XYZ file of C-alpha atoms in Angstrom:
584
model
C 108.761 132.499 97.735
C 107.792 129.199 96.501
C 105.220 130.178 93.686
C 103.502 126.433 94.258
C 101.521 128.264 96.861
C 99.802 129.581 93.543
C 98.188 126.589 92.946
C 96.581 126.027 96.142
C 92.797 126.829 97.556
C 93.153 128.014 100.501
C 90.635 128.781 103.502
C 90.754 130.137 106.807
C 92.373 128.223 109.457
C 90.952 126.509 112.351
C 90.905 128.981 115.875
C 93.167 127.971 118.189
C 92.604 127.554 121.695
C 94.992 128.800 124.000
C 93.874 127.315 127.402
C 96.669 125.172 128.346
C 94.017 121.523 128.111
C 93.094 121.496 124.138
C 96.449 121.488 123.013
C 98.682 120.239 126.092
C 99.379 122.067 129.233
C 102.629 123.558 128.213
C 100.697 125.195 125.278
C 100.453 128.579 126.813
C 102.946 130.923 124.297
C 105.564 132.026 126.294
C 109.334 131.770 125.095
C 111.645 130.748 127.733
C 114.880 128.955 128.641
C 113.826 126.519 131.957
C 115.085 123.348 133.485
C 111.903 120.445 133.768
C 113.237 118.665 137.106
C 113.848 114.962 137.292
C 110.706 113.303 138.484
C 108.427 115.536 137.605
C 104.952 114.487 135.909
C 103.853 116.817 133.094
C 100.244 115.511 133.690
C 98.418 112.638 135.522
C 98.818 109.426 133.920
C 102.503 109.916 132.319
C 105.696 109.105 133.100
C 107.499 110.974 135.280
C 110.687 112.268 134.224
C 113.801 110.422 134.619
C 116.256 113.322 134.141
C 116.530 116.432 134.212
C 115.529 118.289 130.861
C 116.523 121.906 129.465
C 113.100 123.470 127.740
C 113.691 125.640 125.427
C 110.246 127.243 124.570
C 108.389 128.966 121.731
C 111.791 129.647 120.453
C 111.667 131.595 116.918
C 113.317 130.732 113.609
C 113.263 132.532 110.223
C 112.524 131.210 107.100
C 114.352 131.818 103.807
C 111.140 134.589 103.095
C 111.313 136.371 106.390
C 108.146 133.598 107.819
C 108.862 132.677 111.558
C 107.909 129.879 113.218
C 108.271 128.734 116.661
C 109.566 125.381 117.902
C 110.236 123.867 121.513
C 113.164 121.887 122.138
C 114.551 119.860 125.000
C 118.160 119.517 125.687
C 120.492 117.271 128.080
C 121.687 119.353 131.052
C 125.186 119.003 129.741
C 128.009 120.798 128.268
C 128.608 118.540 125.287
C 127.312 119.152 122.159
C 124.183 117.157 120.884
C 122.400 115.740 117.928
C 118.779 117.186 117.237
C 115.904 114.610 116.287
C 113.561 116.829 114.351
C 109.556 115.769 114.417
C 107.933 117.891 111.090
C 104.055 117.936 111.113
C 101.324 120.008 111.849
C 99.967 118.430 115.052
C 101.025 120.901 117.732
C 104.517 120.920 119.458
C 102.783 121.032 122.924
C 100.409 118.415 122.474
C 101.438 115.260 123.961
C 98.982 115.976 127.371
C 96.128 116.855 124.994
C 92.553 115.319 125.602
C 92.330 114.026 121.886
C 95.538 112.438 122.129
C 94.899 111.118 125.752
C 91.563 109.555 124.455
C 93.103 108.057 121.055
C 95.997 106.405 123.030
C 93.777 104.939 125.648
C 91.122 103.327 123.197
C 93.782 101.644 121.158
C 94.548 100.017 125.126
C 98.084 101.774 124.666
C 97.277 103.998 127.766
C 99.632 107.011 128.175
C 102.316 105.691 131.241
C 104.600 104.852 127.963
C 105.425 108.746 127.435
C 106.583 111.758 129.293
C 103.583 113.891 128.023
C 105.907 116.007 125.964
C 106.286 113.755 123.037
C 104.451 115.589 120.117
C 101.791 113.589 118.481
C 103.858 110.792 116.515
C 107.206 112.036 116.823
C 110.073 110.718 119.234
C 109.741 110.906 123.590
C 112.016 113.984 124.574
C 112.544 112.250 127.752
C 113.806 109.273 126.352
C 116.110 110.667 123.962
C 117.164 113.669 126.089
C 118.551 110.526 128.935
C 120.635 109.205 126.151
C 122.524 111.987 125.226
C 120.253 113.859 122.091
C 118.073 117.028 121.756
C 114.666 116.581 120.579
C 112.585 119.660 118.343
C 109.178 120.064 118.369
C 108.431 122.705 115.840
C 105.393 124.776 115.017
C 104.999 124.200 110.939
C 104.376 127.571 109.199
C 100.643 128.624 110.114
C 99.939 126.894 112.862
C 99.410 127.571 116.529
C 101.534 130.842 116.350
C 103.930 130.349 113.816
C 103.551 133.017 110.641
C 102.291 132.313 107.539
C 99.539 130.784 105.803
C 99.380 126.206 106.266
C 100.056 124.334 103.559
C 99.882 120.109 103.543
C 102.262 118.252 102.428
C 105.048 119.469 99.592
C 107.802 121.423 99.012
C 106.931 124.767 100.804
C 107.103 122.213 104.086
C 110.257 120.652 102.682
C 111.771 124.000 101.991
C 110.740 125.504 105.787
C 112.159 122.449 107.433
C 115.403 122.286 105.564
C 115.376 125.943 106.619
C 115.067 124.571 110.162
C 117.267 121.762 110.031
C 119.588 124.130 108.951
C 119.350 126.816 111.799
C 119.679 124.128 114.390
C 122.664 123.063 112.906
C 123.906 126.580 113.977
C 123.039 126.278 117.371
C 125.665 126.531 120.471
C 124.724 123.352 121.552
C 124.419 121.489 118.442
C 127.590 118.911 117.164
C 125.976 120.043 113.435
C 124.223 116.554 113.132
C 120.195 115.879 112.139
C 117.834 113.761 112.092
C 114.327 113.734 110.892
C 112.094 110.643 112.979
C 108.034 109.825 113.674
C 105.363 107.770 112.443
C 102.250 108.609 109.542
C 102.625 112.143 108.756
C 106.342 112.644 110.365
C 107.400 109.815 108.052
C 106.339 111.246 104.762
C 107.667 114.744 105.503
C 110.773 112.931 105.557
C 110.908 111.650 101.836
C 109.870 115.248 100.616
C 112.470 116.899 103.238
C 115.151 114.656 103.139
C 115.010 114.558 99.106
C 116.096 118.587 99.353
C 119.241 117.281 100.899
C 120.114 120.020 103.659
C 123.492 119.867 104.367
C 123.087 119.105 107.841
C 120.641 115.953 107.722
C 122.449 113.482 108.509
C 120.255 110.172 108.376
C 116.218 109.874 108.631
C 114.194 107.226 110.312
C 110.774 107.636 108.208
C 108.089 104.856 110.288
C 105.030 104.236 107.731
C 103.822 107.324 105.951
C 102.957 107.506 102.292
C 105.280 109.101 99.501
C 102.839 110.135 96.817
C 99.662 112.676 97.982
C 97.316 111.603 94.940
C 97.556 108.047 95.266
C 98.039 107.089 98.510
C 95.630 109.831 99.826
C 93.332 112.074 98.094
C 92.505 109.568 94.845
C 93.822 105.984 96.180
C 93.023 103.356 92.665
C 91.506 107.014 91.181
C 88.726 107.278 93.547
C 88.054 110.352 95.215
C 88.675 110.131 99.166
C 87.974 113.472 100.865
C 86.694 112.243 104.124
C 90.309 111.396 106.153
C 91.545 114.520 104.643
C 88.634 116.879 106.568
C 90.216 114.212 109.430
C 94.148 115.965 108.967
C 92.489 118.774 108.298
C 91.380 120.160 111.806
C 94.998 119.889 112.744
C 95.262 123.420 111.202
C 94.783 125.765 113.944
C 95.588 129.086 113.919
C 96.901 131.722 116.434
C 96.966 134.099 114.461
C 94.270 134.153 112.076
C 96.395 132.042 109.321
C 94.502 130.737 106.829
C 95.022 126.649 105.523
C 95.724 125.347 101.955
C 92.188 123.132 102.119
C 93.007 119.715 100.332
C 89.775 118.381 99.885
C 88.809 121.516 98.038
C 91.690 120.553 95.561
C 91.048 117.175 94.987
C 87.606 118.544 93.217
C 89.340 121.257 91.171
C 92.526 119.404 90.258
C 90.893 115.573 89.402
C 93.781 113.944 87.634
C 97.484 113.700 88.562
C 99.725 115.559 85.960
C 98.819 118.796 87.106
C 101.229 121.233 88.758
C 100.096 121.087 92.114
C 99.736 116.684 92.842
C 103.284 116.677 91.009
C 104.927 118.952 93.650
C 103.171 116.351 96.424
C 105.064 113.524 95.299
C 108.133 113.322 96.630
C 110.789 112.400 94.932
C 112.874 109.892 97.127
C 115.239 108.651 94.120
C 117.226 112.122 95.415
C 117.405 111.149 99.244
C 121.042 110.535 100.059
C 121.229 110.388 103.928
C 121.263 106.705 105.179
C 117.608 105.342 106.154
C 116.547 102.997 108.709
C 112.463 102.905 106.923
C 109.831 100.708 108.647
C 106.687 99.374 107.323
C 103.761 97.135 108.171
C 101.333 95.229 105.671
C 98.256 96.327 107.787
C 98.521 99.683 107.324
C 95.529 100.900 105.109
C 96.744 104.906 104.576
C 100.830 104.183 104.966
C 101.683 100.526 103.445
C 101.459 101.060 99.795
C 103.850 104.523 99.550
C 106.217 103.002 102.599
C 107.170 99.912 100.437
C 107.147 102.280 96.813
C 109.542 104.559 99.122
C 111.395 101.845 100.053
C 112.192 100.424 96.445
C 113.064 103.547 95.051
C 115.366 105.414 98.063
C 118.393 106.784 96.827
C 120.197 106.205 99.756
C 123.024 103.724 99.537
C 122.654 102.796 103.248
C 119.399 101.733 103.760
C 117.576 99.540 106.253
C 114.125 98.037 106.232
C 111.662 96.558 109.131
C 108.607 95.260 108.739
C 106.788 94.815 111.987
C 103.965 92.906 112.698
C 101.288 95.610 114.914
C 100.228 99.086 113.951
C 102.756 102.168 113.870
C 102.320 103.642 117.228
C 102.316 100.728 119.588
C 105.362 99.345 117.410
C 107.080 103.024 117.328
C 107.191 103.826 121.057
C 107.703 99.889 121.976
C 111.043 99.348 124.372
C 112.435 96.757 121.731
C 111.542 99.371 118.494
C 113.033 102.277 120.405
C 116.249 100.704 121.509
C 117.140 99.228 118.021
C 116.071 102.788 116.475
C 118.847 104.421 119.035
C 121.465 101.970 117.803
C 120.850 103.769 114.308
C 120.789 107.194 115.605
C 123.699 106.516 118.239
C 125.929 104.964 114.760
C 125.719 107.835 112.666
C 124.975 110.793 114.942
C 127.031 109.898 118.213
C 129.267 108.017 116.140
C 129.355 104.716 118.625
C 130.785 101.688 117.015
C 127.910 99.487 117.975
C 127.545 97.494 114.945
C 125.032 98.566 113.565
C 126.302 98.724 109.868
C 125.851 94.729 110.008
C 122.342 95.250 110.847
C 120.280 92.755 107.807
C 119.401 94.863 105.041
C 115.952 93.998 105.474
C 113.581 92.066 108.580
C 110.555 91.054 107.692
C 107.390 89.043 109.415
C 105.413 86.131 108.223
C 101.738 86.419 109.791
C 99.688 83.813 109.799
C 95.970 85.441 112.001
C 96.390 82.565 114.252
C 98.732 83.852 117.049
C 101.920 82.076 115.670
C 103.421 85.380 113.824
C 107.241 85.533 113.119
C 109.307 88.698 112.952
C 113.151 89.324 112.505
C 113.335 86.981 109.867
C 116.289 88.179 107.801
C 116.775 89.062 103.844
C 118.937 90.742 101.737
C 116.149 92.247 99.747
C 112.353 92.558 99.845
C 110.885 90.335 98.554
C 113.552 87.977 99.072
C 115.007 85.983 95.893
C 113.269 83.012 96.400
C 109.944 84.363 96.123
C 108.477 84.224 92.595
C 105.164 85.543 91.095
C 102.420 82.399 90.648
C 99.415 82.938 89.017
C 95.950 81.872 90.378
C 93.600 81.863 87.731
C 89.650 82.102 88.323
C 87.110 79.886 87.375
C 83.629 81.280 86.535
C 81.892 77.785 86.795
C 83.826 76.383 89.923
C 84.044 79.476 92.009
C 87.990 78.149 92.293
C 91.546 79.571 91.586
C 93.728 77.168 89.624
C 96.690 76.240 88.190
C 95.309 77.020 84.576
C 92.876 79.618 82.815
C 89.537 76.919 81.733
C 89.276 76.543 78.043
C 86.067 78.538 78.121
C 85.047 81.692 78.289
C 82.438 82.326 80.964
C 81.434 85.366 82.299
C 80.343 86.294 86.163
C 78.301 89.269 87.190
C 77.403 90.913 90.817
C 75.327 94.341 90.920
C 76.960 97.240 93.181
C 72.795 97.926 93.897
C 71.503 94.465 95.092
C 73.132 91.503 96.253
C 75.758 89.850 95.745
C 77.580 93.007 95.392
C 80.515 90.827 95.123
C 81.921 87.766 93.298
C 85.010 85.425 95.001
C 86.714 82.360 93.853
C 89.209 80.222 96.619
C 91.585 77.567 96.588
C 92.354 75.204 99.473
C 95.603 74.159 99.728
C 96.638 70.661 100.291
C 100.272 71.693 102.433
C 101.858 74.889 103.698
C 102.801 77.293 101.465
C 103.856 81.248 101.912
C 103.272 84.421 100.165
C 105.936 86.951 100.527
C 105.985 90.054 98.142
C 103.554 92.012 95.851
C 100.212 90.339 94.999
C 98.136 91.786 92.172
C 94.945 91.019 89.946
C 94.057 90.792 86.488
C 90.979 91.178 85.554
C 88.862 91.524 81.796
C 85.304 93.352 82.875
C 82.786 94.946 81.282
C 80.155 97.281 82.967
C 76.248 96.908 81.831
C 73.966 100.124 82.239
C 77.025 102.243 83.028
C 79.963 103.533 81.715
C 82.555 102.958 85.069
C 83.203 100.575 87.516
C 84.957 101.284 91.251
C 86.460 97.744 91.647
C 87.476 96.764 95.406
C 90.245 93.618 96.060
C 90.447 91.351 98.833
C 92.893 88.670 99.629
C 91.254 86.242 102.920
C 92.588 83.689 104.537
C 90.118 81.312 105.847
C 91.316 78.435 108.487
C 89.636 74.886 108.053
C 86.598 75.618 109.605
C 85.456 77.888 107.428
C 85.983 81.067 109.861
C 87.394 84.252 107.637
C 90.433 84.873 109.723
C 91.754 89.074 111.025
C 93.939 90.214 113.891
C 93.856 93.330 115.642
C 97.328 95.282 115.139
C 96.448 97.427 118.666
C 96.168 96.103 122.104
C 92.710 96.679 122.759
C 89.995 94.188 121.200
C 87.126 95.232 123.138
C 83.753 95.379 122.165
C 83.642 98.747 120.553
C 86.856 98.048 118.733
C 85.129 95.013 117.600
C 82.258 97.228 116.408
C 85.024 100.000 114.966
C 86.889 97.343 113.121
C 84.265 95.243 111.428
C 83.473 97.275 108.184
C 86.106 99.861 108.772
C 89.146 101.375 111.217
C 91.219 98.726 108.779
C 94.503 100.407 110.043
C 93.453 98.890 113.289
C 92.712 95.358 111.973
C 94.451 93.602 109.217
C 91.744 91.607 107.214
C 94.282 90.565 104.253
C 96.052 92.051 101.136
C 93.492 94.809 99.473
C 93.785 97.366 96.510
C 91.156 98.788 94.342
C 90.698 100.909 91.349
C 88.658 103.074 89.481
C 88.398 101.437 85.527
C 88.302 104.670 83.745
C 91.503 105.576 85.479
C 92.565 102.476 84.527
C 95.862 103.499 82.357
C 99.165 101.949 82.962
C 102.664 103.864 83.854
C 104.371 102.481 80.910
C 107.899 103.807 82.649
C 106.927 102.847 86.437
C 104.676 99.447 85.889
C 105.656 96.076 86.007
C 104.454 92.772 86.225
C 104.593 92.730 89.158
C 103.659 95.987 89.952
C 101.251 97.921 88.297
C 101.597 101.545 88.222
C 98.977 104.113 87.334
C 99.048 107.409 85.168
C 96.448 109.071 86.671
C 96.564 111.427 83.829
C 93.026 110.508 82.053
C 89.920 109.377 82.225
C 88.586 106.873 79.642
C 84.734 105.564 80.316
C 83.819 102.559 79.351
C 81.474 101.941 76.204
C 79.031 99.624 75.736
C 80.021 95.952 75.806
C 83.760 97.126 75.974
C 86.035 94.926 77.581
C 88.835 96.161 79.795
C 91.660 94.934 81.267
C 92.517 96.323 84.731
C 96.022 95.488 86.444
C 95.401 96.070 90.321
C 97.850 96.072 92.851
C 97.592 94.775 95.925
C 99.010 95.590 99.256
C 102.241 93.771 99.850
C 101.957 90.368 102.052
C 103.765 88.003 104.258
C 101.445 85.168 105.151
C 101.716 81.621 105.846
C 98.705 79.483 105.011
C 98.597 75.908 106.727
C 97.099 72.521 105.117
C 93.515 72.712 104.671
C 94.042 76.940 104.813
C 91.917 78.633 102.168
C 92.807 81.478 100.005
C 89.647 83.212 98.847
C 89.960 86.955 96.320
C 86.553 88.375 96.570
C 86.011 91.646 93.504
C 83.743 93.512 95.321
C 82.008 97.086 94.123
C 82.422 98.386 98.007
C 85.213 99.054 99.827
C 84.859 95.414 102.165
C 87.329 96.058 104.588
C 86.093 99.661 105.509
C 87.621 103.417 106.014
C 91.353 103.966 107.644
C 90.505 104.954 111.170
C 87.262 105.071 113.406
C 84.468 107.609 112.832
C 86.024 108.687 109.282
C 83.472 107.046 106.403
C 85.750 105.947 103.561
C 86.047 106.748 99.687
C 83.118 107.676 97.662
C 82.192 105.337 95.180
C 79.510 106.108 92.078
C 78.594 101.909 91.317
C 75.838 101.359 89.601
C 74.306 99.298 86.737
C 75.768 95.349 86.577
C 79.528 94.303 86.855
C 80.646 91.368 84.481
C 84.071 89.582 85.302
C 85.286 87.604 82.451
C 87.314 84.306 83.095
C 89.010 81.427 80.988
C 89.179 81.516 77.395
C 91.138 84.640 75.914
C 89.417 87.099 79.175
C 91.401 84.700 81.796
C 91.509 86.960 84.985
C 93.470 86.142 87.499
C 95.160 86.168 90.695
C 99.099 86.652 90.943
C 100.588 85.665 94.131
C 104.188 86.028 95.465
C 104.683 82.142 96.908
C 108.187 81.540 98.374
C 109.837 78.044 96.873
């Protein structure tokens, strides 16, 4: 048994309702071996079938500790053996017809017509991939629905259940003994953790934006507590069977800082993954971006492949063009066609620039590519400007997290085209007045001639209540601009992970401020690839609230404790400034 289980708070689960609408109408339990026909509509509003489709249902599988859980798969009608494309999370297998689902899809103006209705929640069509020759399984993570066991969120216990699974199917009468693990947010960053276990029948991964590292990228991102997205995940864990659920938010209280027993075992450790990996990433992407692109520096694997698109995950993910190029990676190395693919560019990337003239498939060899080099912007206290040099005085600037400004911003306006590509940071020398911390929030704008601060929806729909969603939060929705923040008393540096140009954190202490103590705090930003025109303005605004809002709509965001006055320090020997990566 995997004693990590230990560590963890855990609660009772959420009911589940077995009524064939809340979670899908194929929900009902009932383990059989049927044929879907050709044709066929699951529900109103999806796609019908375009072949026929063997449904395996509610089929059981033991774990290593005698645990079963029950997974749905969907096979060709053939004799041949197949590859399996495995989906790990805890959204239910069944759940591609479900209301909440229905309802998310249509307000990002994605509709449902795209899917078949039995594509679990983030994870790859069956329909789709059934037509072109591969099995898709939908499985039941231990706890919930009516698999055994008692939930737990992201780890090794799920790493250790699906390599368990990965394994059985490998077994199966159908199977040609090849795996794959594929999906979006929370089916990506299963992979790193499973694929790092290296089961001996994974045989490549396709991880689409998800983060690597539980601490940082989700319960304490910069060291500041965020509990109100994980309640969000949370209500996934339903319960058949009267399971109960490792409660997250009840550990980030108990367990504050990051060297403890249980936050270690939620990083996963993707130096170890060996499997070739076709990763994709965005820039926009609030909750995935940041442990995507850490992922993606540090994979093990010696065939690797990077995209960077230019939307949001799901429209990008189920897209015709995404899909198609995805099969030419699955069809290489799990049908074994010779279709090229191993000349596919190391890494595509997109250059955004918020006014409608975005590029994508630009080709590297690395990211960021060679020719992009860190430049420093520093800040000026008495212009309000970035520049070229630190001023030869010291001046400092305050804003107050309890009146306004709660905010201080310097810009630059550049006299001919230039483009970031790469890792931006900030340093910055503060002190905090009438307090002893500081939650400090980073923004990168871009702001066209007029004046007008420039964003761009990443979803189809831009109606009015996006508009409303979007303007102080949903940021995974809308991309406002590079962004990082961090909590100063958590403010120590990695010495074995950081570098210039990319600060890493400890996480291991706390150290308050004391009075009229200056600090020095090294935050990184979000990655970027952005062209700004002539006459473009770059403006970095330190803010003490989170400016560009919580991840999705009706979640509030982190919980800051500002207070007192905030001092930034600039020229002299406190120069703060700006690092940006500009392409020569």
């Amino acid at each position: 048994m995997n004693r990590i289980t230990d560590k963890m708070i855990f609660k009772p689960a959420f009911g589940y309702i077995d009524n064939g609408i809340e979670h899908g109408v194929l929900s009902p339990f009932e383990t059989k071996d049927t044929v879907l026909k050709k044709g066929e509509q699951i529900a109103p509003g999806f796609k019908p079938l375009d072949c026929d489709i063997r449904y395996l249902k509610d089929i059981p599988v033991k774990l290593r500790d005698g645990t079963t859980i029950y997974t749905d798969i969907f096979l060709p009608v053939t004799e041949e053996k197949v590859p399996v494309l495995i989906g790990w999370s805890p959204y239910g297998k069944s759940a591609g017809t479900a209301p909440r689902y229905v309802n998310l899809f249509n307000m990002l103006g994605m509709g449902n017509a795209w899917s078949s209705g039995l594509t679990k929640f983030e994870a790859p069509d069956p329909a789709y991939w059934v037509q072109h020759g591969y099995a898709v399984c939908n499985p039941d993570a231990r706890g919930i629905a009516h698999s055994e066991g008692d939930i737990t969120m992201i780890g090794s216990q799920e790493a250790e259940d699906c390599y368990d699974l990965i394994e059985w199917l490998a077994e199966q009468d159908w199977s040609n003994h090849k795996t794959a693990l594929s999906g979006t947010s929370y089916l990506a960053f299963s992979q790193w953790f499973i694929a790092a276990l290296q089961p001996p029948h994974l045989t490549c991964i396709s991880p689409t934006e998800g983060l690597q590292d539980a601490y940082r990228d989700l319960a304490y991102i910069g060291g500041i507590p965020d509990p109100n997205f994980i309640h969000r995940l949370q209500v996934n864990h339903v319960s058949a069977s009267g399971a109960n659920r490792e409660d997250l938010a009840a550990e980030l209280e108990a367990y504050p800082l990051a060297d403890c027993e249980l936050w270690k075992d939620k990083i996963a450790d993707v130096s170890k993954i060996n499997v070739p990996a076709y990763v994709v990433a965005s820039y926009s992407n609030t909750l995935h971006t940041m442990g995507t692109f850490r992922s993606w520096r540090s994979l093990g694997s010696a065939e690797k492949w990077l995209r960077i698109h230019d939307s949001q995950e799901w429209p990008d993910y189920y897209s015709t063009e995404s899909t198609e190029d995805l099969r030419r990676f699955f069809d290489y190395y799990l049908l074994g066609k010779k279709n090229g693919w191993e000349k596919t560019p190391a890494v595509r990337y997109s250059l955004l620039d918020l006014q409608g003239n975005n590029r994508t498939g630009l080709v590297a060899m690395s990211f960021p590519p060679d020719e992009s080099e860190p430049q420093r912007y520093y800040m000026s206290g008495r212009t309000r400007t970035l520049q070229p040099t630190p001023d030869s005085d010291e001046l400092a600037v305050r804003y107050f997290p309890d009146a306004l400004p709660c905010r201080v911003s310097f810009q630059t306006t550049f006299e001919k085209d230039i483009t970031f590509l790469g890792y931006p940071k900030v340093k910055l020398f503060m002190e905090a007045e009438k307090t002893d911390d500081m939650d400090v929030f980073v923004w990168v704008q871009k702001i066209d001639r007029l004046g007008n601060v420039l964003s761009e929806f990443v979803v189809p729909n831009r109606n009015a209540a996006l508009q409303d969603f979007t303007q102080d939060g949903a940021s995974a929705l809308r991309y406002k601009g590079p962004n990082g923040r961090l909590r100063a008393s958590s403010r120590n540096l990695d010495t074995a992970l950081s570098t210039d140009e990319i600060p890493a954190y400890s996480f291991d202490r706390i150290e308050k401020l004391s009075e009229k103590e200056i600090v020095e705090l090294d935050i990184i930003l979000s990655p970027i690839g952005m062209v700004y025109y002539a006459g473009d303005t770059l403006r970095v605004m330190i803010s003490s609230k989170d400016e560009i809002g919580s991840v999705m709509p009706g979640t509030p965001g982190c919980i800051t404790n500002n207070k007192g006055i905030h001092i930034l320090y600039t020229g002299g020997k406190h120069a703060s400034y700006l690092q940006m990566p500009v392409v020569k």
